[in-house]
Short mmCIF file of C-alpha atoms and ligand atoms in Angstrom, two decimals:
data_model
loop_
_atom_site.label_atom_id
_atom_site.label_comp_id
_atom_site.label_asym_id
_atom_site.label_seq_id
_atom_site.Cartn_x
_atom_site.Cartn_y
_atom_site.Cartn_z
CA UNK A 1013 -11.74 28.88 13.94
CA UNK A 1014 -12.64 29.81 10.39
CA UNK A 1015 -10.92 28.46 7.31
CA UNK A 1016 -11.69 30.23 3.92
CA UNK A 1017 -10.06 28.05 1.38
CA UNK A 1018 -9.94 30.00 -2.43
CA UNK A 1019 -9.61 27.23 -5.15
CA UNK A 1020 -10.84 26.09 -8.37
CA UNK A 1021 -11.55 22.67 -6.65
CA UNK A 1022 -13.62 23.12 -3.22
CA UNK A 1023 -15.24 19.27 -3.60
CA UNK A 1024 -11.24 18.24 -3.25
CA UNK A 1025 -10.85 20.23 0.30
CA UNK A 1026 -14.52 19.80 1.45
CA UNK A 1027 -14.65 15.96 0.59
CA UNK A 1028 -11.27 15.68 2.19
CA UNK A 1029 -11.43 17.94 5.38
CA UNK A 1030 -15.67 16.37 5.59
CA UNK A 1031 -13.95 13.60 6.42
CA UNK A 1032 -12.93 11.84 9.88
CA UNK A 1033 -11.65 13.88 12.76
CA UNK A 1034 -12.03 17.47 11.03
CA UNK A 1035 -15.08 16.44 10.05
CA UNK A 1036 -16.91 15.66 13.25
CA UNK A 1037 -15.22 18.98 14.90
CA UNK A 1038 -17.05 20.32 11.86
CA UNK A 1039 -19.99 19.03 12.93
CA UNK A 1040 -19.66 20.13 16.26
CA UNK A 1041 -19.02 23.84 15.34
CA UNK A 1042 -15.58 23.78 16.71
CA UNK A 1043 -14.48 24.58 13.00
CA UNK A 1044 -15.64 25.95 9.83
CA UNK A 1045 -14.27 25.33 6.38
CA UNK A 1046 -15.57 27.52 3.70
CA UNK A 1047 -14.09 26.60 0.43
CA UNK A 1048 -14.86 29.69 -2.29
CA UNK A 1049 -14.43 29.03 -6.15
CA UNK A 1050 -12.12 31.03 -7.64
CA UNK A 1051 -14.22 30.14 -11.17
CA UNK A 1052 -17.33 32.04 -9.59
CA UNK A 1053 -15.11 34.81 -9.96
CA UNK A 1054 -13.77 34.90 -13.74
CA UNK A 1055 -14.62 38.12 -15.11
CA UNK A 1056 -15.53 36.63 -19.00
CA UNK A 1057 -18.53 34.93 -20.32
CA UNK A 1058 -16.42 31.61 -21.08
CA UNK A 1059 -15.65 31.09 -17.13
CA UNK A 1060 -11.88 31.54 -17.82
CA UNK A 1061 -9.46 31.90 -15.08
CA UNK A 1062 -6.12 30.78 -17.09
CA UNK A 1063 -4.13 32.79 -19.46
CA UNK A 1064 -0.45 32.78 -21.28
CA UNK A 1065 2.30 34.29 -19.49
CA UNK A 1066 3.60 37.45 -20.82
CA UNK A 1067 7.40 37.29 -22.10
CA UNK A 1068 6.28 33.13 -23.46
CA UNK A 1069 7.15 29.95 -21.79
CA UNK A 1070 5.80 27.27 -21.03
CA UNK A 1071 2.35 26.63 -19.23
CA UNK A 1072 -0.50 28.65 -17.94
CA UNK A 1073 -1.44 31.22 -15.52
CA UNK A 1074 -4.13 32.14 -13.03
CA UNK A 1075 -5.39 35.48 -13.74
CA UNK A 1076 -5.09 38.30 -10.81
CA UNK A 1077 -8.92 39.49 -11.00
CA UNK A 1078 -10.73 36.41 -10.21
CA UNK A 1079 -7.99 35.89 -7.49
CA UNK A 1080 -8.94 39.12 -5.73
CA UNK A 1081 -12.93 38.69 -6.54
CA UNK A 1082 -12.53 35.71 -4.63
CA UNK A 1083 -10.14 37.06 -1.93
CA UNK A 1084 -12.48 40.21 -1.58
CA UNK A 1085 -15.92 38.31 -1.04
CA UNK A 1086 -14.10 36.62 1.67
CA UNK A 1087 -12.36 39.67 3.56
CA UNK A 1088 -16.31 41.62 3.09
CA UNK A 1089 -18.07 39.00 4.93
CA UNK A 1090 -15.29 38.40 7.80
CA UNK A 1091 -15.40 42.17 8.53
CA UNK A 1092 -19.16 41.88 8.40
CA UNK A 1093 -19.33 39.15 10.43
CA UNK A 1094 -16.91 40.69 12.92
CA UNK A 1095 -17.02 43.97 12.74
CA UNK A 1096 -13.43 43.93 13.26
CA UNK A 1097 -11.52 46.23 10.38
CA UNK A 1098 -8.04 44.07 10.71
CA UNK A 1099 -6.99 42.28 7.74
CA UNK A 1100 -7.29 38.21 8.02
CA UNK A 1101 -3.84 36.94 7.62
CA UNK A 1102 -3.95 35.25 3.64
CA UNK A 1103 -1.68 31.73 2.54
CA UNK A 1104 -0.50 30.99 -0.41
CA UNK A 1105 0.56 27.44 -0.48
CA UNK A 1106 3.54 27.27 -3.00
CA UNK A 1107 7.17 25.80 -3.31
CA UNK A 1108 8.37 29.19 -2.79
CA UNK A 1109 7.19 29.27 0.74
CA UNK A 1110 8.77 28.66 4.15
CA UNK A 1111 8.38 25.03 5.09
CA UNK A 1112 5.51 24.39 7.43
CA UNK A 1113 6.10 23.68 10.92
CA UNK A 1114 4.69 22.34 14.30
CA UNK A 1115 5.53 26.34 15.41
CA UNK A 1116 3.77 27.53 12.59
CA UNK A 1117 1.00 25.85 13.23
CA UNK A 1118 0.69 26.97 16.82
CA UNK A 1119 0.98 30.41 15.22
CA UNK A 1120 -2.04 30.08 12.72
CA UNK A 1121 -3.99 28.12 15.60
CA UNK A 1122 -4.20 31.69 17.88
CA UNK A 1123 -6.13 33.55 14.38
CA UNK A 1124 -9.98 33.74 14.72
CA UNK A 1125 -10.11 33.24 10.45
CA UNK A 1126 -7.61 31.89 8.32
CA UNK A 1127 -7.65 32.65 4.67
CA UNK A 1128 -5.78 29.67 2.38
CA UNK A 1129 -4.99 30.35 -1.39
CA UNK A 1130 -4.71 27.42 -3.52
CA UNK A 1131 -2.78 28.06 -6.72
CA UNK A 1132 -2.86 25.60 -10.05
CA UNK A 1133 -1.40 25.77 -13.21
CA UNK A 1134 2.25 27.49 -13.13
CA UNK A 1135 1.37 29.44 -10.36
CA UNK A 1136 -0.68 32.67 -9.94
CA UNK A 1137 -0.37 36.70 -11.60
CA UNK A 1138 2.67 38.08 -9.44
CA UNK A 1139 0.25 41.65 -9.16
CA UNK A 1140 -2.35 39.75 -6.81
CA UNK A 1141 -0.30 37.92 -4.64
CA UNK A 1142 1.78 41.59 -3.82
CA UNK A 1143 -1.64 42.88 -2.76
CA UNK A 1144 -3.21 40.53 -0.54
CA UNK A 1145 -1.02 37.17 0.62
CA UNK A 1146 0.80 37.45 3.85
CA UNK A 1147 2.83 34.42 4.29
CA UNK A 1148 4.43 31.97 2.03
CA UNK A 1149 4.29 28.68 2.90
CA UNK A 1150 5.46 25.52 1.52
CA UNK A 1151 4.52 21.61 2.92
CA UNK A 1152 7.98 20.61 1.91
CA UNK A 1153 10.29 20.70 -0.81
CA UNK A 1154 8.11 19.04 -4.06
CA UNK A 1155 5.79 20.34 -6.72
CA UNK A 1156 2.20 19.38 -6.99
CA UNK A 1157 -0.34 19.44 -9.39
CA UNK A 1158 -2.19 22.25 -6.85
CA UNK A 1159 -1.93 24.27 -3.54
CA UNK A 1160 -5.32 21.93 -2.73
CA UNK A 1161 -3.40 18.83 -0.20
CA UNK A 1162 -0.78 21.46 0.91
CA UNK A 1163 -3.95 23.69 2.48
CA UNK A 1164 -5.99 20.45 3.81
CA UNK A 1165 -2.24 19.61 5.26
CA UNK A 1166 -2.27 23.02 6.90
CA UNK A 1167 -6.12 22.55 7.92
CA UNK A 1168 -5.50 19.46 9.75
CA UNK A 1169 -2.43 20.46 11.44
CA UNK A 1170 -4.23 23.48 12.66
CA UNK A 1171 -7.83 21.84 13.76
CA UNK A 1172 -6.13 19.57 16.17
CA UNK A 1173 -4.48 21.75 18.11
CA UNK A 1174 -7.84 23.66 18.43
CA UNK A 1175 -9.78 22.45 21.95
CA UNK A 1176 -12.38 20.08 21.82
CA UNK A 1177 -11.25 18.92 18.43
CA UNK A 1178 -9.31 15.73 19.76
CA UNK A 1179 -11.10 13.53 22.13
CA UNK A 1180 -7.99 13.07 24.84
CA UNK A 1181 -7.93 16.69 25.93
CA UNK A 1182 -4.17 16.27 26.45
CA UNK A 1183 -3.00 14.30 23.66
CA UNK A 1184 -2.49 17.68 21.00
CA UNK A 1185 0.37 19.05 23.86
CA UNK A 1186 1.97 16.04 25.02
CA UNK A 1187 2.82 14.17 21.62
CA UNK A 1188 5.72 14.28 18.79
CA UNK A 1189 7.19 17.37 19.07
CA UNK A 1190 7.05 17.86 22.64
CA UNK A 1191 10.32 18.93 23.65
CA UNK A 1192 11.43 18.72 19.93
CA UNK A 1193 11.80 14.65 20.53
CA UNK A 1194 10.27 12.01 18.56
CA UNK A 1195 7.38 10.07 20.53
CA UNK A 1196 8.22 6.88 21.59
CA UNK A 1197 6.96 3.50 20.43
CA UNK A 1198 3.37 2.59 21.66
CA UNK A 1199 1.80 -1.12 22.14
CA UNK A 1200 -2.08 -2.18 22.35
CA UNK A 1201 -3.08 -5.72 22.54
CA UNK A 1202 -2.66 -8.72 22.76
CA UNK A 1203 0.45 -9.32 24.42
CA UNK A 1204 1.94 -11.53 22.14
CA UNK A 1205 1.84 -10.65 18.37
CA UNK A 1206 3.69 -12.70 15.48
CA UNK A 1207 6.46 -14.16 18.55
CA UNK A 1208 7.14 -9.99 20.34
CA UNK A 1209 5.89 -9.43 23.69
CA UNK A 1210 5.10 -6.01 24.66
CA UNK A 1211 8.10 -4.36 26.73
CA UNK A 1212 7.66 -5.75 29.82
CA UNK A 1213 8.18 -2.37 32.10
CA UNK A 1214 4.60 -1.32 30.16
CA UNK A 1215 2.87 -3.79 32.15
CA UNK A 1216 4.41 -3.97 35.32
CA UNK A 1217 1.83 -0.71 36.39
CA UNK A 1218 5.32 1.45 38.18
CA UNK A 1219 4.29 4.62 36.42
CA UNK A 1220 7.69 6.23 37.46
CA UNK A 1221 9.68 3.75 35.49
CA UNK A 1222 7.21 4.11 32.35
CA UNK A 1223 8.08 7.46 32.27
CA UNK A 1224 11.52 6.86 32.28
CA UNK A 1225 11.80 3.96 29.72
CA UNK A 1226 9.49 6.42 27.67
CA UNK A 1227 11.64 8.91 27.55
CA UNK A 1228 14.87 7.13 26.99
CA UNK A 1229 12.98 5.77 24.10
CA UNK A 1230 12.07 9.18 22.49
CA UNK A 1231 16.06 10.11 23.26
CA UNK A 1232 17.42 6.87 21.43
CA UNK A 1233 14.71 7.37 18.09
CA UNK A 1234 15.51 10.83 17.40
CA UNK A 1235 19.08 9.95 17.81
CA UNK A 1236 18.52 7.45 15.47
CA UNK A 1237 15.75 8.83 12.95
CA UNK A 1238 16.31 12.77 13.19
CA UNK A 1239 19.54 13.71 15.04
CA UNK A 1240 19.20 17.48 13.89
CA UNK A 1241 16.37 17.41 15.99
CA UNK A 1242 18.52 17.01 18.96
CA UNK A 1243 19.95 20.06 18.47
CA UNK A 1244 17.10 22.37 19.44
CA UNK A 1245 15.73 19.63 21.42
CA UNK A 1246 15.07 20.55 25.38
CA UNK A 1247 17.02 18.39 27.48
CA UNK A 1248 17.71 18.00 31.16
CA UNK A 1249 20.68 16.81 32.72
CA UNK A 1250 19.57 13.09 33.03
CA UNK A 1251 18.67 13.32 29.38
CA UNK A 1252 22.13 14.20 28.58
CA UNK A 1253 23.58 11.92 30.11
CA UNK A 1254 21.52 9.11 28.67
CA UNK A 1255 22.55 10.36 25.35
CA UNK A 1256 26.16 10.25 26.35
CA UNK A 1257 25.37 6.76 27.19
CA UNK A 1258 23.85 6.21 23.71
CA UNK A 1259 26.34 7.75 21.63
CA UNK A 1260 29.46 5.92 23.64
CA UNK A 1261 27.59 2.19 22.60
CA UNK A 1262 27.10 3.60 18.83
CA UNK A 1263 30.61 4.11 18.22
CA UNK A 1264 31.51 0.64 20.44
CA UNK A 1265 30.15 -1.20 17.95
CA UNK A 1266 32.12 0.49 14.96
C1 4GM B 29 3.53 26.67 -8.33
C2 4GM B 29 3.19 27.89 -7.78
C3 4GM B 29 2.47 23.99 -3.04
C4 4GM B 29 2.76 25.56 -8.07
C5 4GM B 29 2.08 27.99 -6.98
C6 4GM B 29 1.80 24.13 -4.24
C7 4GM B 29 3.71 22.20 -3.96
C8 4GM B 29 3.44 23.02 -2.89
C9 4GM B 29 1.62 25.65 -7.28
C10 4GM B 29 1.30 26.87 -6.74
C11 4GM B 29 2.14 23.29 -5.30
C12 4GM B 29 4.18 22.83 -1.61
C13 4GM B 29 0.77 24.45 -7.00
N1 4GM B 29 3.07 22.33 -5.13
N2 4GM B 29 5.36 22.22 -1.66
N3 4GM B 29 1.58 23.36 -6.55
O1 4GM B 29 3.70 23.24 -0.57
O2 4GM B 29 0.22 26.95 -5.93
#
């Protein structure tokens, strides 16, 4: 998978994403990240990318043309990688956006390149973003100083859902939001740590019961932690009816 990142800061993303996991699967050509400076781009002599909004108010604004420079390199050397004529699907990372998701990331995960645009300032020249971006996405419902840790959020989230990029083969399907539960809790030695043993039923090697107690676990924490979750959660019956069983102590000790 390809990543294209357009921002006036590629050391941020590059430093970040060079870094640990995404990193190595960098290494090992299981990823690219490409980070293109939208300041390579500014069509004056000063470098400028900024400028006042028209109608006033407060705060500055990037300028459409070194936007699409930046956005058109990108697209010309996909296609002539490729050959394919198809446009690459574009993000702008903004408060405005849908909020990411586990699905959305699956989604993105099945592209062959993904362009990300990072916006700074007050935003970005409404004219550009109508040509070129084709989905909206916010990380969550804050403001930050740049669309920079909301891409590298989006990056990471992708990258380890892509093969080879996590070392358990397995571990990218069969963690937090399989089923639309919350994992349960894990343990790792020693035993004994500050007086709390490790759940007994962990080391008593019955893989059946494991399973069980592992699931009753993820039941009981997203009651707890995220009950909307439970909602949209897959259940079967016996998970039902340990829920029942959950919910009927709750209000017992009202
Ligand atoms: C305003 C418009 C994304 C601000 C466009 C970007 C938060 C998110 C920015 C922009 C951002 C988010 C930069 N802040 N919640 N700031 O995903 O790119």
């Amino acid at each position: 998978m390809h990543f294209h990142i357009l921002t006036l800061f590629p050391e941020m993303v590059l430093n970040g994403l060079g870094t640990s996991i995404t990193g190595r699967a960098m290494a090992n050509n299981l990823l690219s990240v490409e980070a293109v400076n939208i300041r390579d781009y500014a069509n004056n002599k000063h470098n400028r990318v900024d400028d006042y909004p028209y109608g006033g108010g407060a705060g500055m604004l990037m300028q459409a043309e070194p936007v699409y420079g930046a956005y058109r390199a990108v697209e010309d050397s996909i296609q002539e990688r490729t050959g394919k004529e198809g446009r690459t699907r574009v993000v702008y990372l903004s408060p405005q956006g849908g909020t990411f998701s586990q699905s959305m990331a699956e989604e993105f995960a099945k592209e062959e390149d993904l362009i990300l645009l990072c916006g700074h300032y007050e935003g970005i020249d409404e004219r550009v973003l109508e040509e070129i971006v084709t989905d909206y996405v916010s990380i969550g419902d804050y403001v930050l100083t740049g669309g920079e840790l909301p891409a590298m959020v989006i990056v990471d989230a992708v990258s380890r859902l892509i093969p080879g990029v996590l070392h358990n083969d397995t571990s990218a399907e069969f963690e937090s939001f399989q089923d639309n539960l919350l994992e349960y809790p894990h343990y790792t030695r020693p035993e004994i740590w500050h007086d709390k043993q490790v759940p007994p039923i962990l080391l008593s090697g019955h893989h059946a019961n494991v399973e069980k107690w592992r699931r009753e676990q993820s039941l009981k924490r997203t009651l707890e932690r995220r009950p909307d979750l439970i909602e949209t959660a897959i259940l079967s019956k016996e998970d039902e009816k340990y829920l029942k069983k959950l919910k009927k102590g709750l209000h017992e000790s009202e």
